[in-house]
PDB file of C-alpha atoms in Angstrom:
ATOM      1  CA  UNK A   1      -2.251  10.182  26.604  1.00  0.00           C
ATOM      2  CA  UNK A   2      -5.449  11.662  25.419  1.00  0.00           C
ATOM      3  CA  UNK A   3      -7.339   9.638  27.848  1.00  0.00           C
ATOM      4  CA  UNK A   4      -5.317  11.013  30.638  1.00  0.00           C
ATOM      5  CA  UNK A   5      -5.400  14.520  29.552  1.00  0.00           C
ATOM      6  CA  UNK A   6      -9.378  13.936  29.589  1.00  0.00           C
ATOM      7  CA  UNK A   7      -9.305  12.605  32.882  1.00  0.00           C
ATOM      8  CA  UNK A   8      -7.057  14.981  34.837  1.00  0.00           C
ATOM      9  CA  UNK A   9      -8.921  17.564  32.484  1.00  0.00           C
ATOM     10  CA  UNK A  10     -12.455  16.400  33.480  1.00  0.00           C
ATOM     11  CA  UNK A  11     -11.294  16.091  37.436  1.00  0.00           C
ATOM     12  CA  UNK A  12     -10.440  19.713  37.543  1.00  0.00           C
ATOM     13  CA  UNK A  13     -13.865  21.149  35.989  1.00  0.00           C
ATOM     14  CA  UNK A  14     -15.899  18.611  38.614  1.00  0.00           C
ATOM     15  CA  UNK A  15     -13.534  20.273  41.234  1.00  0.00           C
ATOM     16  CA  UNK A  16     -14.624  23.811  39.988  1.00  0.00           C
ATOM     17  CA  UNK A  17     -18.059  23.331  39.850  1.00  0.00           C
ATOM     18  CA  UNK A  18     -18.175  21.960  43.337  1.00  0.00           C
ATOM     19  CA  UNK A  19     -16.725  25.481  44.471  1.00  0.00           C
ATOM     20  CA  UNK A  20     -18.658  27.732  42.449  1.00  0.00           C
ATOM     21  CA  UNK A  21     -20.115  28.558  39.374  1.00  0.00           C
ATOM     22  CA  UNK A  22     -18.140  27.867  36.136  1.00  0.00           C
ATOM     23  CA  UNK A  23     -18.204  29.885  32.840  1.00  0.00           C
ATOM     24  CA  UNK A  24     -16.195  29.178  29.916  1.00  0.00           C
ATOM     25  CA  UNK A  25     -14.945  31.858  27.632  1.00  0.00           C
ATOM     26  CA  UNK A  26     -12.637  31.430  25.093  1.00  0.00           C
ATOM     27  CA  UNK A  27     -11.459  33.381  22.339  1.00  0.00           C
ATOM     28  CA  UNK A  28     -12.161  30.576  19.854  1.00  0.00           C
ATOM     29  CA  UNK A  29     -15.397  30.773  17.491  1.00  0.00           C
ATOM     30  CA  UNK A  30     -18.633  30.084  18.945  1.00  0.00           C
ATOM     31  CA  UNK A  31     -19.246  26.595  19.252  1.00  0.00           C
ATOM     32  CA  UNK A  32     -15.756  25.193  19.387  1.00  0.00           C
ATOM     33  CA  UNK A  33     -15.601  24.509  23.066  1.00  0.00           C
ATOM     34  CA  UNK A  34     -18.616  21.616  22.573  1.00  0.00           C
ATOM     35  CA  UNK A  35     -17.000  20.193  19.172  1.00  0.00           C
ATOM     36  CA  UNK A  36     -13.929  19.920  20.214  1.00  0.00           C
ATOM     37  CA  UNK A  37     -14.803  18.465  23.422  1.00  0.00           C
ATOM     38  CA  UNK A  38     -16.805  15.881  21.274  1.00  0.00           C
ATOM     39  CA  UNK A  39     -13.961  15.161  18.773  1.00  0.00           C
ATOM     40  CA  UNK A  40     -11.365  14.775  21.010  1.00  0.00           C
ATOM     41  CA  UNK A  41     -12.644  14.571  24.516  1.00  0.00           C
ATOM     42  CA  UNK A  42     -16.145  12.421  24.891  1.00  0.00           C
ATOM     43  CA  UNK A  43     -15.994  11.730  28.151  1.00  0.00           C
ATOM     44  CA  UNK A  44     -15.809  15.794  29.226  1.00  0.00           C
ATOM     45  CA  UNK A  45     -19.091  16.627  27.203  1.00  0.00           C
ATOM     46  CA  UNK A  46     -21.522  15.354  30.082  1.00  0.00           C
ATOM     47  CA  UNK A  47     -19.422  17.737  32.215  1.00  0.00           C
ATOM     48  CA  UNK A  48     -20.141  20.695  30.253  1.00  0.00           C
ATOM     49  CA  UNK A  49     -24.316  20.166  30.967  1.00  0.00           C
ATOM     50  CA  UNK A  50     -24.982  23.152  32.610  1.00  0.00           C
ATOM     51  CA  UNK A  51     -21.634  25.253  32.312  1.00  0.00           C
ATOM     52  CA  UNK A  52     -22.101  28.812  30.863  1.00  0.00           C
ATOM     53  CA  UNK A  53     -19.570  28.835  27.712  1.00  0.00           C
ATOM     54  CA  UNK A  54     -19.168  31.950  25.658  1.00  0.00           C
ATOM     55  CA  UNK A  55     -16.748  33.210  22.842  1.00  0.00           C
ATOM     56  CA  UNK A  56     -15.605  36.257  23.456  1.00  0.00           C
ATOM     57  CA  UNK A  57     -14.448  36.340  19.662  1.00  0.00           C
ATOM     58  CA  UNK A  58     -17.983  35.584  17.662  1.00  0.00           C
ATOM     59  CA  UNK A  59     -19.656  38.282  20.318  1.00  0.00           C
ATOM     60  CA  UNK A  60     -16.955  41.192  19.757  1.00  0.00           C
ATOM     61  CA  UNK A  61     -15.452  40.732  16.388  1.00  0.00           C
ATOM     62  CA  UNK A  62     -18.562  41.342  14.739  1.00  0.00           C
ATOM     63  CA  UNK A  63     -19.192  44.955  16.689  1.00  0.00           C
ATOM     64  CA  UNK A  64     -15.142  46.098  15.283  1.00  0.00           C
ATOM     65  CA  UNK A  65     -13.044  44.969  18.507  1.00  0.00           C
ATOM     66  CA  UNK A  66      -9.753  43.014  16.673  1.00  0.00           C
ATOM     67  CA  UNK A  67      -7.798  42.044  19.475  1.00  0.00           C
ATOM     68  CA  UNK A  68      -7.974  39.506  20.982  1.00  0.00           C
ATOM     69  CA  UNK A  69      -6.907  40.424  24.668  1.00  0.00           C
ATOM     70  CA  UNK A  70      -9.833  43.370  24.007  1.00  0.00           C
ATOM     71  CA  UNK A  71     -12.353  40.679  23.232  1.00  0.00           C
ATOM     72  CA  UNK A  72     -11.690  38.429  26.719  1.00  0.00           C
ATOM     73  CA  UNK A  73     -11.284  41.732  28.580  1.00  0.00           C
ATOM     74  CA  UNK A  74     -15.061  42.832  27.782  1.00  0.00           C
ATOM     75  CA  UNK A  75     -15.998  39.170  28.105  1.00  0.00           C
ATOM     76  CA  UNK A  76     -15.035  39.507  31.516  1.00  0.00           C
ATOM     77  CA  UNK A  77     -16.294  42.524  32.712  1.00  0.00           C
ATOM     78  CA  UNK A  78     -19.653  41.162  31.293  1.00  0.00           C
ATOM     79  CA  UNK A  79     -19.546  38.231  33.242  1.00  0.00           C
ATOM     80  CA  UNK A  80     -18.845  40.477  36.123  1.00  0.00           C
ATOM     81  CA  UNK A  81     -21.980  42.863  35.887  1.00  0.00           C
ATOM     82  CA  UNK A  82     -23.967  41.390  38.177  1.00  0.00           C
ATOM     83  CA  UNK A  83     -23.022  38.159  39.112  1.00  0.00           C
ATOM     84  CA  UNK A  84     -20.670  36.925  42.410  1.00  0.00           C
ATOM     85  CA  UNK A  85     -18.116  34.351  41.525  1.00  0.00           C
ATOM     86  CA  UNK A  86     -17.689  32.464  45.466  1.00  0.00           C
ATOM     87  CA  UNK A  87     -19.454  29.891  46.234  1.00  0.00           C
ATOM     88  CA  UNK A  88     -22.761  29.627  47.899  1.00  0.00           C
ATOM     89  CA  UNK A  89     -23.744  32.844  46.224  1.00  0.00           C
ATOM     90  CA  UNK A  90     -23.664  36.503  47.588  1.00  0.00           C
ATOM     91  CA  UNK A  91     -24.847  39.762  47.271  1.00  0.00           C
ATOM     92  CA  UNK A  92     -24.080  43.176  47.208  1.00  0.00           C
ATOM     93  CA  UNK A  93     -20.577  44.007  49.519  1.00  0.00           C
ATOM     94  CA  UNK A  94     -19.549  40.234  49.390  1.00  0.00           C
ATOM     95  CA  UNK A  95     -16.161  39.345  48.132  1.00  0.00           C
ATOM     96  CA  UNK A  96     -16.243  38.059  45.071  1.00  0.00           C
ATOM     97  CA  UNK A  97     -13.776  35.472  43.733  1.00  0.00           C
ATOM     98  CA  UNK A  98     -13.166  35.586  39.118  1.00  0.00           C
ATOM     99  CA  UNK A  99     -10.982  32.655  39.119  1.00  0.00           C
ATOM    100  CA  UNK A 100      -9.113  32.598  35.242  1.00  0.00           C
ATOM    101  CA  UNK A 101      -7.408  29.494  34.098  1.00  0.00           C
ATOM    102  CA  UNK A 102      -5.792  29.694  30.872  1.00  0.00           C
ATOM    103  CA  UNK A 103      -2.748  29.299  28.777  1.00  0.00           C
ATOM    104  CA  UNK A 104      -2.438  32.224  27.083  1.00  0.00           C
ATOM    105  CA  UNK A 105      -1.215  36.106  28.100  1.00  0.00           C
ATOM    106  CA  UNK A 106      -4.258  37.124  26.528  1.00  0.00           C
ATOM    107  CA  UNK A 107      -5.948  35.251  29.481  1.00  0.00           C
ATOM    108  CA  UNK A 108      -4.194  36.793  32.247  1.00  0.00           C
ATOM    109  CA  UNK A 109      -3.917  40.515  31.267  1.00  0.00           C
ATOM    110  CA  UNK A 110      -7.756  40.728  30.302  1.00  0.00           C
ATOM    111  CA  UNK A 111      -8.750  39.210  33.730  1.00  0.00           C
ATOM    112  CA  UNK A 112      -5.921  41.689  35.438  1.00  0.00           C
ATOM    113  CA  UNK A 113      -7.368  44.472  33.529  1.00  0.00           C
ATOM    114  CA  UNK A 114     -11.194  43.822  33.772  1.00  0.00           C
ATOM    115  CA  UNK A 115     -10.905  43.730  37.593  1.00  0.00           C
ATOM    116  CA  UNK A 116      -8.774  46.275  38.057  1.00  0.00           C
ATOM    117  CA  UNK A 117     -10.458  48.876  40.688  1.00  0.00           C
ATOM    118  CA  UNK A 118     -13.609  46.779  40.954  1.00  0.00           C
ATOM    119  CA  UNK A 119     -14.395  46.520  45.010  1.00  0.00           C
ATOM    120  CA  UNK A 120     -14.506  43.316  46.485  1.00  0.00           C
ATOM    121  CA  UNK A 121     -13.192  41.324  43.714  1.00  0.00           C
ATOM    122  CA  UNK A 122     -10.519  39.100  43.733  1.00  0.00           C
ATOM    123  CA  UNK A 123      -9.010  37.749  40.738  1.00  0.00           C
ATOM    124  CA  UNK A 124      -7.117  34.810  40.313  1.00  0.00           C
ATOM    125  CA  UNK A 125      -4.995  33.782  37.435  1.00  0.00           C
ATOM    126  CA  UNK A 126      -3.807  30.327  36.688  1.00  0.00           C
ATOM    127  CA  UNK A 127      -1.331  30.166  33.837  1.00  0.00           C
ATOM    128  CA  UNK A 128      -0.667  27.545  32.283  1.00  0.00           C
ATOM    129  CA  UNK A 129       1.890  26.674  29.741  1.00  0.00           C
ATOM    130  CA  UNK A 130       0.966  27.281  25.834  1.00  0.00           C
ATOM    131  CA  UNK A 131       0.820  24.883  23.778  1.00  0.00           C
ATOM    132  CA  UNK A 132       1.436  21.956  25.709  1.00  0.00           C
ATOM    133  CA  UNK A 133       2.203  18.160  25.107  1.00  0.00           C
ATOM    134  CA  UNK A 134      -0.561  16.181  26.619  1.00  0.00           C
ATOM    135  CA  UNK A 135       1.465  14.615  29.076  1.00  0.00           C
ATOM    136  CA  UNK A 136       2.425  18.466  30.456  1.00  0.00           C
ATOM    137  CA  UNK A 137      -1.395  19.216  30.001  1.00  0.00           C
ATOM    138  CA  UNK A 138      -2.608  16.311  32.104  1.00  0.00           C
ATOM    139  CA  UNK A 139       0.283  17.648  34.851  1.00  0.00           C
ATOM    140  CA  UNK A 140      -0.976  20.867  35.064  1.00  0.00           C
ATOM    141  CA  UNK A 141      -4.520  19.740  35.618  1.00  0.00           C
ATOM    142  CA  UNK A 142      -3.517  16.827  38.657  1.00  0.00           C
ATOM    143  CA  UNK A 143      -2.169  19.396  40.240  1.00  0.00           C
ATOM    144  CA  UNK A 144      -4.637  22.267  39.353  1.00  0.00           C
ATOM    145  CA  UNK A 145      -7.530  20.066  41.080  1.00  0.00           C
ATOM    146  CA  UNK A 146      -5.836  19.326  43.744  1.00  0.00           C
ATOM    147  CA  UNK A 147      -4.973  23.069  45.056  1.00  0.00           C
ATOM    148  CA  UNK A 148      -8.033  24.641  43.231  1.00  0.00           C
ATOM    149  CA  UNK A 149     -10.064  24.781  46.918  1.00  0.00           C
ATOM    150  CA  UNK A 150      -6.843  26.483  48.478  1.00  0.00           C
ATOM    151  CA  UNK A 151      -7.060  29.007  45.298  1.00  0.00           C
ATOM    152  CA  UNK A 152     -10.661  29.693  45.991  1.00  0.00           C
ATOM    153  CA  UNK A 153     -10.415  29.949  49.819  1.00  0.00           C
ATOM    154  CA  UNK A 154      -7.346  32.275  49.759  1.00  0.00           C
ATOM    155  CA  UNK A 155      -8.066  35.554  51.024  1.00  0.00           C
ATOM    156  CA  UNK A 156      -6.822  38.030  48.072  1.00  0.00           C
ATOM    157  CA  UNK A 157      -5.907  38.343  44.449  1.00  0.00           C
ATOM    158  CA  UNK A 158      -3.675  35.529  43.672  1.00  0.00           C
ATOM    159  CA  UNK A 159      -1.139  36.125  39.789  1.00  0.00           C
ATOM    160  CA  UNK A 160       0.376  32.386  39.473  1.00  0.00           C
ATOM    161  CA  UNK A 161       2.180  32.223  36.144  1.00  0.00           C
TER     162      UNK A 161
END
């Protein structure tokens, strides 16, 4: 099952970074992204070449901020300073897509929040289900790949949970 989970799991970040750019922030300690990935998941390391991953936690917890929704909430509206999320680029006035796929609330209200009154941004939440078996996980991510373009491409903020 872990092989399939790294599949299905490795066919939705290829999918990604053919639409766009791809960051990674998680609320786990810095580093645990690429060890865990290489303890448990080989075969997605090669994928991560290249992808932006940050930890909200090791960045904010040091400066006094304890919760965790706080820490992915400032993570985000760092990542948003500056930068346009659709693909191909963009500049100043172009929509801007901030696509969140996660399986925790923490994940969906920070993105909610840190786009909240921001002009041409859309935000996009995928929620997943916590904690789940890897047969559920590998699920979620066949069909995550296969309506990620349709995600990107829709015309508004999108709140699937």
């Amino acid at each position: 099952e872990l092989s399939r989970a790294a599949r299905d799991s490795a066919r939705t970040l290829r999918t990604a970074r053919r639409l766009g750019p791809v960051v990674i922030l998680t609320n786990g300690q810095l580093g645990w992204v690429e060890l865990s990935c290489l303890r448990f998941l080989p075969a997605l390391a090669p994928l991560l070449e290249g992808v932006r991953i940050r930890s909200a936690r090791s960045h904010y917890e040091p400066l006094g901020v304890s919760s965790p929704l706080q820490w992915k909430c400032l993570a985000f509206r760092d990542e948003l300073k500056g930068v346009c999320f659709q693909g191909g680029g963009g500049g100043a006035g172009r929509v801007k897509n901030i696509i969140s796929i996660g399986d925790s609330a923490h994940e969906r209200e920070a993105l909610l929040q840190a786009t909240r009154g921001i002009a041409d941004c859309w935000s996009k939440s995928v929620k997943f289900f916590a904690r789940p078996h890897l047969a559920l996980l590998a699920e979620q991510h066949r069909f995550l790949a296969m309506c990620l373009r349709p995600i990107v491409e829709h015309r508004g903020s999108l709140d699937l949970c």
